[in-house]
Amino acid sequence: MRRNATKQWLAAQLLLAATAFTTTVTAQTTETDVRVINEIDTVWHFGFQGINLYSRPIHRIDIAYPSKDLKGNPVELSGYVAIPADLYSGEQPVDGIVLNNHFTQLSYDGAPTRGNAEGEDLAIANPLLPNYIVVCSDFYGFGITEGQGQYFCYGTANGQASIDCLLAARKLLDQRGISQGRFLVNVGYSSGGYDAIATQKLRDMYYSDQIFFDKTLVGGFPFDMVDAFNTYIERKDDPSTALFGVLMILDSYNKHADLGLDLPSMMNEPLASNFEEWFQSGKYTTAEANDSLKGLTLAEVLKDTLYRSDSPVYKKLKKAMQKVALENDWEPDTLQNYYVTSVIKDNIVPASSCRAFANFLAYHYYEDLGDSSPLFDKSIIPEKTHLQTNFVINSTDHVTVGGLVYYLNLAATLAALPVLYYDGELNTHYSDLVKDFSVMQIIKKLEAAGIDVKGIVQERLASSGDGGSGGGLGGIFDLLASLDEKLKPLNLTSVELLQIADDSGLSLEEIAEIYTYLTEEEAPARATNTDFSEPMTAKRAMQKSPLPGTPDYYLFFLENWLKENHVNIYEKD
């Protein structure tokens, strides 16, 4: 009854949510019984910054389970299985399991089994009441391994911990006769997004016969650690850059890659004297550690031996990052579904590093195979692709904006899955709604409804002196030349705008086709059977295009323009 009553509202919320805004794989878990170490009834709240809008009773079972670290050493880790009370009592059916990978924590009190449920509470304790069990590992360094040094953004260590926690939770649920439901969703934001991708990598390579993720939702995470660290270095004189992430990366790689660095000696005061207290004692939260350095820049906090490109220390650190990079030896399973998001000017985790993951799936991998089309096509539209991307929110705020939007999207997705797939397959009514959902289709449907989109665009261009209604080849470059000025009030550049378009699944050819359609009084016929197997040249573009102004011709010049502006959307950075 509840689901039927919320179907239409949920569909609207989904559209709003969608548009608003790592080396070594260890052996599989040893066969040891799962230990229950604590069992309590608690309450999760749906709200933000102390304002609780909704609550949901939760039965939480804290467990100890067997796993292994990246060096192959057996270890017992802790985590929880959180079951909404109405599912635990049998009043509501179980729709599935959410495998949550918790975000960045410094304080030992931030461990999931210490009662920290920030994010998963938004996903589960909201008015939609998604009927999911949440499984979450403390990860190494927290819970029963407290104080032993966490694997922060370090290879697949936390991915192994997460998978082993899931397998242990399944065993516990079976022992208690509790349904696991149909769906399995792998999630994580910030460093938790990195760990969720590490989990996905291990699943693809070693656990595909046991685990199938219906969706992996990740946001604001540093897939490419070298890129992320280099971006921090580029911002070394910017006092608004959050420093705790850089320092946690240094601490983690120094310990687990056995770099043997005396980090405090490479730091300036006040950090040098307080580094171990602030970052290794487990007494401080990330916010408290960051506030201790507020107003200081990376260049003021660290000596340049840690980040100068010709420094032996930097080279050693970079090599360690490359050795455990998540992309190493990973063959992605194209049957898996992803949702990848980031605010585009993130001041904590560079959006470029999160984007590197989408590009790894969409471009890098298929080139290795010599195929002519991507294994994953990017799109901002859910259910149109196995790789949904959303990089449209023009904000720097990693937490308040990026995190909140991510978890609201997660809540909507969890509630939607049982509705969209109520009959075991994708709801045909919904799939019919989205099958033709593209920018050109939107334009055509608006025009069919009596809105003269082409006339409006041409009038605006003519009045602003951007090439007039004729548009043509000159028009698009007049537009590009003046676009930066027009975008200033939005705090965007033309390069960023084109990047957003690419992130949303629009190719340069589609952008050119849309522009041509909107600016030509009678758009020339589109060139067909475009062959991208050989490099585009001006001569070949002219040969392939019956008239200047067709997409192929634009494509050549747009590619050159992007190269001049240091934007490369076809190849991995």
PDB file of N, CA and C in Angstrom, residues 220-256:
ATOM      1  N   GLY A 220      32.293  11.854  -4.760  1.00  0.00           N
ATOM      2  CA  GLY A 220      33.333  12.657  -4.140  1.00  0.00           C
ATOM      3  C   GLY A 220      34.526  11.880  -3.656  1.00  0.00           C
ATOM      4  N   PHE A 221      35.041  10.943  -4.480  1.00  0.00           N
ATOM      5  CA  PHE A 221      36.100  10.054  -4.010  1.00  0.00           C
ATOM      6  C   PHE A 221      37.357  10.177  -4.881  1.00  0.00           C
ATOM      7  N   PRO A 222      38.544   9.898  -4.311  1.00  0.00           N
ATOM      8  CA  PRO A 222      39.809  10.021  -5.059  1.00  0.00           C
ATOM      9  C   PRO A 222      40.218   8.701  -5.702  1.00  0.00           C
ATOM     10  N   PHE A 223      39.695   8.404  -6.881  1.00  0.00           N
ATOM     11  CA  PHE A 223      40.051   7.160  -7.563  1.00  0.00           C
ATOM     12  C   PHE A 223      41.528   7.133  -7.918  1.00  0.00           C
ATOM     13  N   ASP A 224      42.032   8.211  -8.497  1.00  0.00           N
ATOM     14  CA  ASP A 224      43.430   8.318  -8.913  1.00  0.00           C
ATOM     15  C   ASP A 224      44.187   9.079  -7.835  1.00  0.00           C
ATOM     16  N   MET A 225      44.914   8.354  -6.976  1.00  0.00           N
ATOM     17  CA  MET A 225      45.556   8.991  -5.832  1.00  0.00           C
ATOM     18  C   MET A 225      46.679   9.936  -6.240  1.00  0.00           C
ATOM     19  N   VAL A 226      47.408   9.600  -7.305  1.00  0.00           N
ATOM     20  CA  VAL A 226      48.472  10.486  -7.771  1.00  0.00           C
ATOM     21  C   VAL A 226      47.872  11.806  -8.249  1.00  0.00           C
ATOM     22  N   ASP A 227      46.798  11.714  -9.025  1.00  0.00           N
ATOM     23  CA  ASP A 227      46.121  12.917  -9.506  1.00  0.00           C
ATOM     24  C   ASP A 227      45.602  13.747  -8.334  1.00  0.00           C
ATOM     25  N   ALA A 228      44.992  13.078  -7.364  1.00  0.00           N
ATOM     26  CA  ALA A 228      44.460  13.799  -6.214  1.00  0.00           C
ATOM     27  C   ALA A 228      45.569  14.508  -5.445  1.00  0.00           C
ATOM     28  N   PHE A 229      46.672  13.794  -5.188  1.00  0.00           N
ATOM     29  CA  PHE A 229      47.775  14.386  -4.434  1.00  0.00           C
ATOM     30  C   PHE A 229      48.393  15.551  -5.208  1.00  0.00           C
ATOM     31  N   ASN A 230      48.546  15.388  -6.520  1.00  0.00           N
ATOM     32  CA  ASN A 230      49.104  16.467  -7.343  1.00  0.00           C
ATOM     33  C   ASN A 230      48.198  17.687  -7.355  1.00  0.00           C
ATOM     34  N   THR A 231      46.887  17.462  -7.317  1.00  0.00           N
ATOM     35  CA  THR A 231      45.960  18.593  -7.271  1.00  0.00           C
ATOM     36  C   THR A 231      46.101  19.345  -5.962  1.00  0.00           C
ATOM     37  N   TYR A 232      46.294  18.616  -4.872  1.00  0.00           N
ATOM     38  CA  TYR A 232      46.548  19.285  -3.595  1.00  0.00           C
ATOM     39  C   TYR A 232      47.817  20.130  -3.676  1.00  0.00           C
ATOM     40  N   ILE A 233      48.841  19.600  -4.345  1.00  0.00           N
ATOM     41  CA  ILE A 233      50.099  20.341  -4.478  1.00  0.00           C
ATOM     42  C   ILE A 233      49.881  21.616  -5.282  1.00  0.00           C
ATOM     43  N   GLU A 234      49.076  21.517  -6.340  1.00  0.00           N
ATOM     44  CA  GLU A 234      48.768  22.700  -7.140  1.00  0.00           C
ATOM     45  C   GLU A 234      48.066  23.763  -6.300  1.00  0.00           C
ATOM     46  N   ARG A 235      47.335  23.328  -5.281  1.00  0.00           N
ATOM     47  CA  ARG A 235      46.608  24.258  -4.413  1.00  0.00           C
ATOM     48  C   ARG A 235      47.399  24.572  -3.141  1.00  0.00           C
ATOM     49  N   LYS A 236      48.685  24.356  -3.162  1.00  0.00           N
ATOM     50  CA  LYS A 236      49.480  24.442  -1.925  1.00  0.00           C
ATOM     51  C   LYS A 236      49.477  25.822  -1.291  1.00  0.00           C
ATOM     52  N   ASP A 237      49.141  26.864  -2.057  1.00  0.00           N
ATOM     53  CA  ASP A 237      49.109  28.220  -1.512  1.00  0.00           C
ATOM     54  C   ASP A 237      47.689  28.703  -1.240  1.00  0.00           C
ATOM     55  N   ASP A 238      46.713  27.805  -1.339  1.00  0.00           N
ATOM     56  CA  ASP A 238      45.310  28.167  -1.149  1.00  0.00           C
ATOM     57  C   ASP A 238      44.876  27.812   0.278  1.00  0.00           C
ATOM     58  N   PRO A 239      44.568  28.791   1.123  1.00  0.00           N
ATOM     59  CA  PRO A 239      44.187  28.496   2.517  1.00  0.00           C
ATOM     60  C   PRO A 239      42.823  27.839   2.655  1.00  0.00           C
ATOM     61  N   SER A 240      42.011  27.828   1.577  1.00  0.00           N
ATOM     62  CA  SER A 240      40.692  27.213   1.672  1.00  0.00           C
ATOM     63  C   SER A 240      40.734  25.707   1.450  1.00  0.00           C
ATOM     64  N   THR A 241      41.877  25.178   1.024  1.00  0.00           N
ATOM     65  CA  THR A 241      41.993  23.740   0.782  1.00  0.00           C
ATOM     66  C   THR A 241      42.064  22.987   2.106  1.00  0.00           C
ATOM     67  N   ALA A 242      41.193  22.000   2.265  1.00  0.00           N
ATOM     68  CA  ALA A 242      41.208  21.187   3.487  1.00  0.00           C
ATOM     69  C   ALA A 242      42.472  20.335   3.522  1.00  0.00           C
ATOM     70  N   LEU A 243      43.193  20.364   4.645  1.00  0.00           N
ATOM     71  CA  LEU A 243      44.502  19.720   4.727  1.00  0.00           C
ATOM     72  C   LEU A 243      44.473  18.331   5.343  1.00  0.00           C
ATOM     73  N   PHE A 244      43.403  17.986   6.077  1.00  0.00           N
ATOM     74  CA  PHE A 244      43.445  16.723   6.824  1.00  0.00           C
ATOM     75  C   PHE A 244      43.577  15.525   5.889  1.00  0.00           C
ATOM     76  N   GLY A 245      42.975  15.602   4.682  1.00  0.00           N
ATOM     77  CA  GLY A 245      43.052  14.495   3.743  1.00  0.00           C
ATOM     78  C   GLY A 245      44.468  14.227   3.278  1.00  0.00           C
ATOM     79  N   VAL A 246      45.216  15.292   2.977  1.00  0.00           N
ATOM     80  CA  VAL A 246      46.606  15.140   2.538  1.00  0.00           C
ATOM     81  C   VAL A 246      47.433  14.480   3.627  1.00  0.00           C
ATOM     82  N   LEU A 247      47.241  14.927   4.856  1.00  0.00           N
ATOM     83  CA  LEU A 247      48.029  14.418   5.978  1.00  0.00           C
ATOM     84  C   LEU A 247      47.674  12.965   6.290  1.00  0.00           C
ATOM     85  N   MET A 248      46.407  12.605   6.127  1.00  0.00           N
ATOM     86  CA  MET A 248      46.007  11.212   6.340  1.00  0.00           C
ATOM     87  C   MET A 248      46.567  10.302   5.245  1.00  0.00           C
ATOM     88  N   ILE A 249      46.622  10.804   4.027  1.00  0.00           N
ATOM     89  CA  ILE A 249      47.234  10.050   2.924  1.00  0.00           C
ATOM     90  C   ILE A 249      48.705   9.787   3.220  1.00  0.00           C
ATOM     91  N   LEU A 250      49.429  10.837   3.633  1.00  0.00           N
ATOM     92  CA  LEU A 250      50.846  10.686   3.951  1.00  0.00           C
ATOM     93  C   LEU A 250      51.055   9.659   5.061  1.00  0.00           C
ATOM     94  N   ASP A 251      50.240   9.732   6.096  1.00  0.00           N
ATOM     95  CA  ASP A 251      50.375   8.825   7.233  1.00  0.00           C
ATOM     96  C   ASP A 251      50.095   7.378   6.822  1.00  0.00           C
ATOM     97  N   SER A 252      49.040   7.176   6.033  1.00  0.00           N
ATOM     98  CA  SER A 252      48.647   5.837   5.611  1.00  0.00           C
ATOM     99  C   SER A 252      49.697   5.194   4.704  1.00  0.00           C
ATOM    100  N   TYR A 253      50.146   5.920   3.706  1.00  0.00           N
ATOM    101  CA  TYR A 253      51.121   5.345   2.777  1.00  0.00           C
ATOM    102  C   TYR A 253      52.490   5.154   3.425  1.00  0.00           C
ATOM    103  N   ASN A 254      52.844   6.045   4.333  1.00  0.00           N
ATOM    104  CA  ASN A 254      54.115   5.890   5.032  1.00  0.00           C
ATOM    105  C   ASN A 254      54.126   4.587   5.837  1.00  0.00           C
ATOM    106  N   LYS A 255      53.003   4.280   6.484  1.00  0.00           N
ATOM    107  CA  LYS A 255      52.923   3.083   7.330  1.00  0.00           C
ATOM    108  C   LYS A 255      52.796   1.807   6.493  1.00  0.00           C
ATOM    109  N   HIS A 256      51.840   1.786   5.577  1.00  0.00           N
ATOM    110  CA  HIS A 256      51.511   0.531   4.902  1.00  0.00           C
ATOM    111  C   HIS A 256      52.394   0.228   3.696  1.00  0.00           C
TER     112      HIS A 256
END
